[in-house]
PDB file of C-alpha atoms in Angstrom:
ATOM      1  CA  MET A  47      -9.797  -3.313 -13.107  1.00  0.00           C
ATOM      2  CA  ASN A  48      -6.367  -2.191 -14.365  1.00  0.00           C
ATOM      3  CA  SER A  49      -3.309  -2.246 -12.107  1.00  0.00           C
ATOM      4  CA  ASP A  50      -3.269   1.505 -11.394  1.00  0.00           C
ATOM      5  CA  LYS A  51      -6.859   1.373 -10.188  1.00  0.00           C
ATOM      6  CA  VAL A  52      -6.070  -1.658  -8.022  1.00  0.00           C
ATOM      7  CA  ILE A  53      -3.141   0.236  -6.508  1.00  0.00           C
ATOM      8  CA  GLU A  54      -5.433   3.152  -5.759  1.00  0.00           C
ATOM      9  CA  GLU A  55      -7.808   0.785  -3.992  1.00  0.00           C
ATOM     10  CA  ILE A  56      -4.905  -0.657  -2.002  1.00  0.00           C
ATOM     11  CA  ARG A  57      -3.884   2.843  -0.911  1.00  0.00           C
ATOM     12  CA  ARG A  58      -7.435   3.615   0.103  1.00  0.00           C
ATOM     13  CA  ALA A  59      -7.777   0.373   2.039  1.00  0.00           C
ATOM     14  CA  VAL A  60      -4.447   0.790   3.819  1.00  0.00           C
ATOM     15  CA  LEU A  61      -5.204   4.371   4.867  1.00  0.00           C
ATOM     16  CA  SER A  62      -8.633   3.349   6.101  1.00  0.00           C
ATOM     17  CA  ALA A  63      -7.188   0.382   7.992  1.00  0.00           C
ATOM     18  CA  GLY A  64      -4.712   2.755   9.608  1.00  0.00           C
ATOM     19  CA  GLU A  65      -7.633   4.445  11.328  1.00  0.00           C
ATOM     20  CA  ILE A  66      -8.424   1.143  13.051  1.00  0.00           C
ATOM     21  CA  ILE A  67      -4.965   1.247  14.598  1.00  0.00           C
ATOM     22  CA  THR A  68      -4.989   4.903  15.641  1.00  0.00           C
ATOM     23  CA  SER A  69      -8.500   4.724  17.090  1.00  0.00           C
ATOM     24  CA  ALA A  70      -8.030   1.400  18.901  1.00  0.00           C
ATOM     25  CA  ALA A  71      -9.520   1.280  22.377  1.00  0.00           C
ATOM     26  CA  ARG A  72      -6.433   0.774  24.531  1.00  0.00           C
ATOM     27  CA  THR A  73      -8.438  -0.491  27.519  1.00  0.00           C
ATOM     28  CA  GLU A  74     -10.158  -3.191  25.467  1.00  0.00           C
ATOM     29  CA  LEU A  75      -7.193  -4.995  23.928  1.00  0.00           C
ATOM     30  CA  LYS A  76      -7.667  -8.738  23.601  1.00  0.00           C
ATOM     31  CA  ILE A  77      -4.164 -10.197  23.449  1.00  0.00           C
ATOM     32  CA  ASP A  78      -3.489 -13.799  22.472  1.00  0.00           C
ATOM     33  CA  GLU A  79      -0.199 -15.667  22.407  1.00  0.00           C
ATOM     34  CA  LYS A  80       0.680 -17.525  19.223  1.00  0.00           C
ATOM     35  CA  THR A  81       3.993 -19.401  19.482  1.00  0.00           C
ATOM     36  CA  SER A  82       5.239 -17.723  22.679  1.00  0.00           C
ATOM     37  CA  SER A  83       4.723 -14.796  25.052  1.00  0.00           C
ATOM     38  CA  ARG A  84       6.719 -12.690  22.579  1.00  0.00           C
ATOM     39  CA  ASP A  85       4.583 -13.668  19.580  1.00  0.00           C
ATOM     40  CA  LEU A  86       1.313 -11.840  20.108  1.00  0.00           C
ATOM     41  CA  VAL A  87      -1.837 -10.958  18.215  1.00  0.00           C
ATOM     42  CA  THR A  88      -4.746  -8.655  19.045  1.00  0.00           C
ATOM     43  CA  GLN A  89      -8.247  -8.278  17.699  1.00  0.00           C
ATOM     44  CA  TYR A  90      -7.022  -5.223  15.812  1.00  0.00           C
ATOM     45  CA  ASP A  91      -4.448  -7.224  13.842  1.00  0.00           C
ATOM     46  CA  LYS A  92      -7.326  -9.416  12.709  1.00  0.00           C
ATOM     47  CA  LEU A  93      -9.644  -6.495  11.954  1.00  0.00           C
ATOM     48  CA  VAL A  94      -7.021  -4.771   9.798  1.00  0.00           C
ATOM     49  CA  GLN A  95      -6.306  -8.018   7.980  1.00  0.00           C
ATOM     50  CA  GLU A  96      -9.978  -8.651   7.264  1.00  0.00           C
ATOM     51  CA  LYS A  97     -10.463  -5.116   5.963  1.00  0.00           C
ATOM     52  CA  LEU A  98      -7.472  -5.318   3.630  1.00  0.00           C
ATOM     53  CA  ILE A  99      -8.341  -8.733   2.244  1.00  0.00           C
ATOM     54  CA  ALA A 100     -11.969  -7.740   1.655  1.00  0.00           C
ATOM     55  CA  ALA A 101     -11.025  -4.523  -0.182  1.00  0.00           C
ATOM     56  CA  ILE A 102      -8.339  -6.137  -2.344  1.00  0.00           C
ATOM     57  CA  SER A 103     -10.559  -9.131  -3.160  1.00  0.00           C
ATOM     58  CA  GLU A 104     -13.241  -6.770  -4.401  1.00  0.00           C
ATOM     59  CA  ALA A 105     -10.745  -4.831  -6.519  1.00  0.00           C
ATOM     60  CA  LEU A 106      -9.020  -7.937  -7.876  1.00  0.00           C
ATOM     61  CA  PRO A 107     -11.188 -11.068  -7.685  1.00  0.00           C
ATOM     62  CA  GLY A 108      -9.244 -14.320  -7.516  1.00  0.00           C
ATOM     63  CA  ALA A 109      -6.197 -12.814  -5.819  1.00  0.00           C
ATOM     64  CA  GLN A 110      -4.307 -15.028  -3.386  1.00  0.00           C
ATOM     65  CA  PHE A 111      -3.327 -13.892   0.120  1.00  0.00           C
ATOM     66  CA  VAL A 112      -0.383 -14.731   2.319  1.00  0.00           C
ATOM     67  CA  SER A 113      -1.122 -12.884   5.537  1.00  0.00           C
ATOM     68  CA  GLU A 114       0.517 -13.239   8.933  1.00  0.00           C
ATOM     69  CA  GLU A 115      -2.656 -13.796  10.918  1.00  0.00           C
ATOM     70  CA  SER A 116      -4.234 -16.315   8.515  1.00  0.00           C
ATOM     71  CA  ALA A 117      -3.742 -19.977   9.376  1.00  0.00           C
ATOM     72  CA  GLU A 118      -4.067 -20.939   5.727  1.00  0.00           C
ATOM     73  CA  LYS A 119      -1.714 -19.260   3.287  1.00  0.00           C
ATOM     74  CA  GLY A 120      -2.568 -18.732  -0.369  1.00  0.00           C
ATOM     75  CA  ASP A 121      -0.280 -19.465  -3.290  1.00  0.00           C
ATOM     76  CA  ILE A 122       2.617 -17.046  -2.910  1.00  0.00           C
ATOM     77  CA  TYR A 123       3.582 -17.602  -6.574  1.00  0.00           C
ATOM     78  CA  ALA A 124       0.088 -16.989  -7.953  1.00  0.00           C
ATOM     79  CA  GLU A 125      -0.548 -14.578 -10.820  1.00  0.00           C
ATOM     80  CA  ASN A 126      -1.677 -12.054  -8.207  1.00  0.00           C
ATOM     81  CA  ALA A 127      -0.505 -12.700  -4.655  1.00  0.00           C
ATOM     82  CA  PHE A 128      -0.726 -10.251  -1.770  1.00  0.00           C
ATOM     83  CA  ILE A 129       1.636 -10.613   1.167  1.00  0.00           C
ATOM     84  CA  ILE A 130       0.220  -8.801   4.177  1.00  0.00           C
ATOM     85  CA  ASP A 131       1.286  -7.925   7.683  1.00  0.00           C
ATOM     86  CA  PRO A 132      -1.727  -6.139   9.197  1.00  0.00           C
ATOM     87  CA  ILE A 133       0.290  -4.711  12.102  1.00  0.00           C
ATOM     88  CA  ASP A 134       4.041  -5.079  11.855  1.00  0.00           C
ATOM     89  CA  GLY A 135       5.171  -4.173  15.358  1.00  0.00           C
ATOM     90  CA  THR A 136       2.270  -5.628  17.320  1.00  0.00           C
ATOM     91  CA  THR A 137       4.236  -5.526  20.582  1.00  0.00           C
ATOM     92  CA  ASN A 138       4.854  -1.802  20.112  1.00  0.00           C
ATOM     93  CA  PHE A 139       1.143  -1.376  19.380  1.00  0.00           C
ATOM     94  CA  ILE A 140       0.169  -3.267  22.541  1.00  0.00           C
ATOM     95  CA  HIS A 141       2.409  -1.058  24.663  1.00  0.00           C
ATOM     96  CA  SER A 142       1.246   2.189  22.969  1.00  0.00           C
ATOM     97  CA  MET A 143       4.755   2.873  21.711  1.00  0.00           C
ATOM     98  CA  GLY A 144       3.805   3.726  18.140  1.00  0.00           C
ATOM     99  CA  ASN A 145       6.288   2.586  15.502  1.00  0.00           C
ATOM    100  CA  CYS A 146       4.051  -0.022  13.945  1.00  0.00           C
ATOM    101  CA  ALA A 147       2.921  -0.316  10.349  1.00  0.00           C
ATOM    102  CA  ILE A 148       0.592  -1.901   7.831  1.00  0.00           C
ATOM    103  CA  SER A 149       2.510  -3.716   5.106  1.00  0.00           C
ATOM    104  CA  VAL A 150       1.026  -4.861   1.785  1.00  0.00           C
ATOM    105  CA  ALA A 151       3.059  -6.321  -1.079  1.00  0.00           C
ATOM    106  CA  TRP A 152       1.601  -7.241  -4.462  1.00  0.00           C
ATOM    107  CA  TYR A 153       3.545  -9.948  -6.273  1.00  0.00           C
ATOM    108  CA  LYS A 154       2.761 -11.107  -9.782  1.00  0.00           C
ATOM    109  CA  SER A 155       3.845 -14.692 -10.499  1.00  0.00           C
ATOM    110  CA  GLY A 156       6.567 -14.474  -7.864  1.00  0.00           C
ATOM    111  CA  GLU A 157       7.894 -11.050  -8.885  1.00  0.00           C
ATOM    112  CA  PRO A 158       7.391  -7.861  -6.841  1.00  0.00           C
ATOM    113  CA  PHE A 159       5.036  -5.378  -8.469  1.00  0.00           C
ATOM    114  CA  TYR A 160       3.893  -2.948  -5.773  1.00  0.00           C
ATOM    115  CA  GLY A 161       4.585  -2.418  -2.092  1.00  0.00           C
ATOM    116  CA  ALA A 162       3.068  -0.160   0.550  1.00  0.00           C
ATOM    117  CA  VAL A 163       4.151   0.365   4.164  1.00  0.00           C
ATOM    118  CA  TYR A 164       2.065   2.780   6.196  1.00  0.00           C
ATOM    119  CA  ASP A 165       2.856   4.152   9.644  1.00  0.00           C
ATOM    120  CA  PRO A 166      -0.549   5.451  10.770  1.00  0.00           C
ATOM    121  CA  ASN A 167       0.828   7.144  13.887  1.00  0.00           C
ATOM    122  CA  ALA A 168       3.352   9.228  11.938  1.00  0.00           C
ATOM    123  CA  LYS A 169       1.037   9.471   8.893  1.00  0.00           C
ATOM    124  CA  GLU A 170       3.886   8.264   6.656  1.00  0.00           C
ATOM    125  CA  PHE A 171       2.997   6.255   3.561  1.00  0.00           C
ATOM    126  CA  PHE A 172       5.948   4.550   1.876  1.00  0.00           C
ATOM    127  CA  GLU A 173       5.335   2.925  -1.483  1.00  0.00           C
ATOM    128  CA  ALA A 174       6.993   1.701  -4.651  1.00  0.00           C
ATOM    129  CA  LYS A 175       5.960   0.225  -7.974  1.00  0.00           C
ATOM    130  CA  SER A 176       8.520  -1.907  -9.757  1.00  0.00           C
ATOM    131  CA  GLY A 177      10.737   0.209 -12.015  1.00  0.00           C
ATOM    132  CA  GLU A 178       9.169   3.522 -10.964  1.00  0.00           C
ATOM    133  CA  GLY A 179      11.139   4.541  -7.862  1.00  0.00           C
ATOM    134  CA  ALA A 180      10.218   4.768  -4.188  1.00  0.00           C
ATOM    135  CA  PHE A 181       8.141   7.426  -2.451  1.00  0.00           C
ATOM    136  CA  LEU A 182       7.211   8.746   0.977  1.00  0.00           C
ATOM    137  CA  ASN A 183       3.921  10.652   0.982  1.00  0.00           C
ATOM    138  CA  SER A 184       4.285  11.003  -2.809  1.00  0.00           C
ATOM    139  CA  GLU A 185       7.789  12.510  -2.602  1.00  0.00           C
ATOM    140  CA  PRO A 186      10.729  10.545  -4.082  1.00  0.00           C
ATOM    141  CA  ILE A 187      13.103   8.930  -1.584  1.00  0.00           C
ATOM    142  CA  HIS A 188      16.633   7.565  -1.883  1.00  0.00           C
ATOM    143  CA  ILE A 189      19.051   5.706   0.331  1.00  0.00           C
ATOM    144  CA  SER A 190      21.733   7.617   2.216  1.00  0.00           C
ATOM    145  CA  ASN A 191      25.122   8.348   0.658  1.00  0.00           C
ATOM    146  CA  GLN A 192      26.745   8.637   4.084  1.00  0.00           C
ATOM    147  CA  THR A 193      29.516   6.360   5.316  1.00  0.00           C
ATOM    148  CA  LEU A 194      28.830   3.773   8.012  1.00  0.00           C
ATOM    149  CA  GLU A 195      30.742   5.906  10.510  1.00  0.00           C
ATOM    150  CA  ASN A 196      28.182   8.674  10.037  1.00  0.00           C
ATOM    151  CA  SER A 197      25.131   6.445   9.982  1.00  0.00           C
ATOM    152  CA  ILE A 198      22.641   4.946  12.406  1.00  0.00           C
ATOM    153  CA  VAL A 199      22.249   1.168  12.171  1.00  0.00           C
ATOM    154  CA  LEU A 200      18.877  -0.446  12.868  1.00  0.00           C
ATOM    155  CA  PHE A 201      18.478  -4.072  13.851  1.00  0.00           C
ATOM    156  CA  GLY A 202      15.909  -6.632  14.942  1.00  0.00           C
ATOM    157  CA  THR A 203      16.376  -9.165  17.722  1.00  0.00           C
ATOM    158  CA  ALA A 204      14.505 -12.096  16.127  1.00  0.00           C
ATOM    159  CA  PRO A 205      12.496 -12.376  19.375  1.00  0.00           C
ATOM    160  CA  TYR A 206      10.590 -15.495  18.273  1.00  0.00           C
ATOM    161  CA  ASN A 207      13.901 -17.334  17.818  1.00  0.00           C
ATOM    162  CA  PRO A 208      15.884 -16.873  21.064  1.00  0.00           C
ATOM    163  CA  GLU A 209      18.506 -19.343  19.837  1.00  0.00           C
ATOM    164  CA  LEU A 210      19.679 -16.555  17.503  1.00  0.00           C
ATOM    165  CA  ALA A 211      20.303 -14.062  20.337  1.00  0.00           C
ATOM    166  CA  ASP A 212      24.049 -14.699  20.531  1.00  0.00           C
ATOM    167  CA  LEU A 213      24.450 -14.226  16.784  1.00  0.00           C
ATOM    168  CA  THR A 214      22.353 -11.052  16.843  1.00  0.00           C
ATOM    169  CA  PHE A 215      24.129  -9.360  19.706  1.00  0.00           C
ATOM    170  CA  ASP A 216      27.563 -10.413  18.497  1.00  0.00           C
ATOM    171  CA  LEU A 217      26.757  -8.579  15.266  1.00  0.00           C
ATOM    172  CA  VAL A 218      25.401  -5.560  17.153  1.00  0.00           C
ATOM    173  CA  ARG A 219      28.555  -5.336  19.255  1.00  0.00           C
ATOM    174  CA  LYS A 220      30.719  -5.668  16.157  1.00  0.00           C
ATOM    175  CA  ILE A 221      28.907  -2.976  14.196  1.00  0.00           C
ATOM    176  CA  PHE A 222      28.491  -0.619  17.179  1.00  0.00           C
ATOM    177  CA  GLY A 223      32.194   0.147  16.984  1.00  0.00           C
ATOM    178  CA  LYS A 224      31.916   1.162  13.335  1.00  0.00           C
ATOM    179  CA  CYS A 225      28.757   3.279  13.173  1.00  0.00           C
ATOM    180  CA  GLN A 226      27.377   6.422  14.780  1.00  0.00           C
ATOM    181  CA  ASP A 227      24.878   4.515  16.927  1.00  0.00           C
ATOM    182  CA  VAL A 228      22.424   1.594  16.866  1.00  0.00           C
ATOM    183  CA  ARG A 229      18.641   1.420  17.325  1.00  0.00           C
ATOM    184  CA  ARG A 230      16.150  -1.389  18.001  1.00  0.00           C
ATOM    185  CA  MET A 231      12.786   0.015  16.863  1.00  0.00           C
ATOM    186  CA  GLY A 232      10.463  -3.003  16.691  1.00  0.00           C
ATOM    187  CA  SER A 233       9.070  -2.975  13.147  1.00  0.00           C
ATOM    188  CA  ALA A 234      11.117  -4.591  10.382  1.00  0.00           C
ATOM    189  CA  ALA A 235       8.969  -3.057   7.643  1.00  0.00           C
ATOM    190  CA  LEU A 236       9.469   0.452   8.982  1.00  0.00           C
ATOM    191  CA  ASP A 237      13.164  -0.110   9.701  1.00  0.00           C
ATOM    192  CA  ILE A 238      13.769  -1.080   6.076  1.00  0.00           C
ATOM    193  CA  CYS A 239      11.796   1.972   4.938  1.00  0.00           C
ATOM    194  CA  HIS A 240      13.882   4.196   7.218  1.00  0.00           C
ATOM    195  CA  VAL A 241      16.928   2.885   5.368  1.00  0.00           C
ATOM    196  CA  ALA A 242      15.180   3.449   2.038  1.00  0.00           C
ATOM    197  CA  CYS A 243      14.588   7.146   2.802  1.00  0.00           C
ATOM    198  CA  GLY A 244      18.094   7.767   4.149  1.00  0.00           C
ATOM    199  CA  ARG A 245      17.322   8.096   7.852  1.00  0.00           C
ATOM    200  CA  ALA A 246      19.442   5.029   8.672  1.00  0.00           C
ATOM    201  CA  GLY A 247      22.314   3.491   6.791  1.00  0.00           C
ATOM    202  CA  LEU A 248      21.754  -0.197   7.509  1.00  0.00           C
ATOM    203  CA  TYR A 249      19.252  -2.684   8.897  1.00  0.00           C
ATOM    204  CA  PHE A 250      19.727  -6.350   9.726  1.00  0.00           C
ATOM    205  CA  GLU A 251      17.893  -9.190  11.436  1.00  0.00           C
ATOM    206  CA  ALA A 252      18.797 -12.855  11.828  1.00  0.00           C
ATOM    207  CA  THR A 253      15.422 -14.158  10.672  1.00  0.00           C
ATOM    208  CA  LEU A 254      12.214 -12.712   9.224  1.00  0.00           C
ATOM    209  CA  SER A 255       9.051 -14.006   7.557  1.00  0.00           C
ATOM    210  CA  PRO A 256       8.016 -12.769   4.101  1.00  0.00           C
ATOM    211  CA  TRP A 257       5.187 -10.580   5.411  1.00  0.00           C
ATOM    212  CA  ASP A 258       7.739  -8.689   7.513  1.00  0.00           C
ATOM    213  CA  TYR A 259       9.787  -7.536   4.535  1.00  0.00           C
ATOM    214  CA  ALA A 260       8.018  -8.186   1.202  1.00  0.00           C
ATOM    215  CA  ALA A 261       6.688  -4.661   0.669  1.00  0.00           C
ATOM    216  CA  ALA A 262       9.622  -2.849   2.276  1.00  0.00           C
ATOM    217  CA  ALA A 263      12.162  -4.799   0.214  1.00  0.00           C
ATOM    218  CA  LEU A 264      10.703  -3.416  -3.015  1.00  0.00           C
ATOM    219  CA  ILE A 265      10.653   0.098  -1.554  1.00  0.00           C
ATOM    220  CA  LEU A 266      14.302  -0.272  -0.540  1.00  0.00           C
ATOM    221  CA  LYS A 267      15.408  -1.581  -3.932  1.00  0.00           C
ATOM    222  CA  GLU A 268      13.523   1.157  -5.756  1.00  0.00           C
ATOM    223  CA  SER A 269      15.298   3.717  -3.549  1.00  0.00           C
ATOM    224  CA  GLY A 270      18.680   2.376  -4.670  1.00  0.00           C
ATOM    225  CA  GLY A 271      19.388  -0.047  -1.839  1.00  0.00           C
ATOM    226  CA  GLU A 272      20.468  -3.677  -1.689  1.00  0.00           C
ATOM    227  CA  PHE A 273      18.501  -6.425   0.021  1.00  0.00           C
ATOM    228  CA  VAL A 274      20.386  -9.643   0.768  1.00  0.00           C
ATOM    229  CA  ASN A 275      20.760 -12.280   3.491  1.00  0.00           C
ATOM    230  CA  LEU A 276      23.644 -12.601   5.936  1.00  0.00           C
ATOM    231  CA  SER A 277      25.456 -14.800   3.422  1.00  0.00           C
ATOM    232  CA  GLY A 278      25.265 -12.033   0.823  1.00  0.00           C
ATOM    233  CA  HIS A 279      22.804 -13.853  -1.417  1.00  0.00           C
ATOM    234  CA  GLU A 280      19.772 -12.284  -3.040  1.00  0.00           C
ATOM    235  CA  ILE A 281      16.590 -13.117  -1.143  1.00  0.00           C
ATOM    236  CA  LYS A 282      14.122 -15.118  -3.219  1.00  0.00           C
ATOM    237  CA  LEU A 283      10.403 -14.994  -2.509  1.00  0.00           C
ATOM    238  CA  SER A 284       9.489 -17.869  -0.204  1.00  0.00           C
ATOM    239  CA  LEU A 285       7.334 -18.755   2.770  1.00  0.00           C
ATOM    240  CA  GLU A 286      10.521 -19.806   4.543  1.00  0.00           C
ATOM    241  CA  LYS A 287      12.175 -17.426   6.999  1.00  0.00           C
ATOM    242  CA  THR A 288      15.423 -15.717   6.044  1.00  0.00           C
ATOM    243  CA  SER A 289      18.067 -13.448   7.495  1.00  0.00           C
ATOM    244  CA  VAL A 290      17.992  -9.911   6.103  1.00  0.00           C
ATOM    245  CA  VAL A 291      20.504  -7.142   5.453  1.00  0.00           C
ATOM    246  CA  ALA A 292      19.295  -3.858   3.926  1.00  0.00           C
ATOM    247  CA  GLY A 293      21.372  -0.854   2.963  1.00  0.00           C
ATOM    248  CA  SER A 294      23.553   0.718   0.317  1.00  0.00           C
ATOM    249  CA  LYS A 295      26.199  -1.453  -1.331  1.00  0.00           C
ATOM    250  CA  ASN A 296      28.959   0.662   0.221  1.00  0.00           C
ATOM    251  CA  ILE A 297      27.613   0.582   3.770  1.00  0.00           C
ATOM    252  CA  ILE A 298      26.955  -3.163   3.637  1.00  0.00           C
ATOM    253  CA  SER A 299      30.560  -3.611   2.520  1.00  0.00           C
ATOM    254  CA  GLU A 300      31.895  -1.309   5.250  1.00  0.00           C
ATOM    255  CA  SER A 301      29.922  -3.130   7.917  1.00  0.00           C
ATOM    256  CA  SER A 302      31.585  -6.503   7.187  1.00  0.00           C
ATOM    257  CA  ILE A 303      28.297  -8.027   8.317  1.00  0.00           C
ATOM    258  CA  ILE A 304      28.115 -10.368   5.337  1.00  0.00           C
ATOM    259  CA  ASN A 305      29.861 -13.708   5.908  1.00  0.00           C
ATOM    260  CA  HIS A 306      30.913 -12.450   9.325  1.00  0.00           C
TER     261      HIS A 306
END
């Protein structure tokens, strides 16, 4: 199956998996703790993951998978590797707050090839193919050309790593005085996509896993944005966690968030 057909199958699988999220029986949630009471998983995270892996495996036999809810991770540098977060924003999902997403990134030998982030509650499908631009529901998107002063800044609190709270909120306090306002939304993938389509000017978080950002990072870059860590270095594909800063070159510079 050629790559365009595989991408079509990914779209189909993601949209179908979105129906699992929107039709979830709220009174029958089975919630398990992973590393802490802030790190949660439900049966629906697992159902979405299973559906995506099954559909992609059928479309592209031999593909490797690095998925949040799988204990065993495939080879992230394989010829065809898929990095999946079945529900990015599980805590929002548990509390019926919306703002959660399915994230699927297709990497070929360590290089980003295609990314999809779908918000099933808002029916917004963000996607990008390397070198071909970024899109929201098939319409081209671009980062904002606003200044930081006229922009909203999004951030994550790295809730699984409470030792980073002081760093996070020091940065929030610092940037709050420079921007229009700040928001904590609860889904890194969607936050980065909101920057990619110009709704927000900047996003940052002190630490993220690859499934949180892999698809959104490609969408952001294809929309004209920059994606670096808090030291200003390009983020290389890895299973290791990393800090993240996403935005336009100008807004990142204005924020003074790099090498703070």
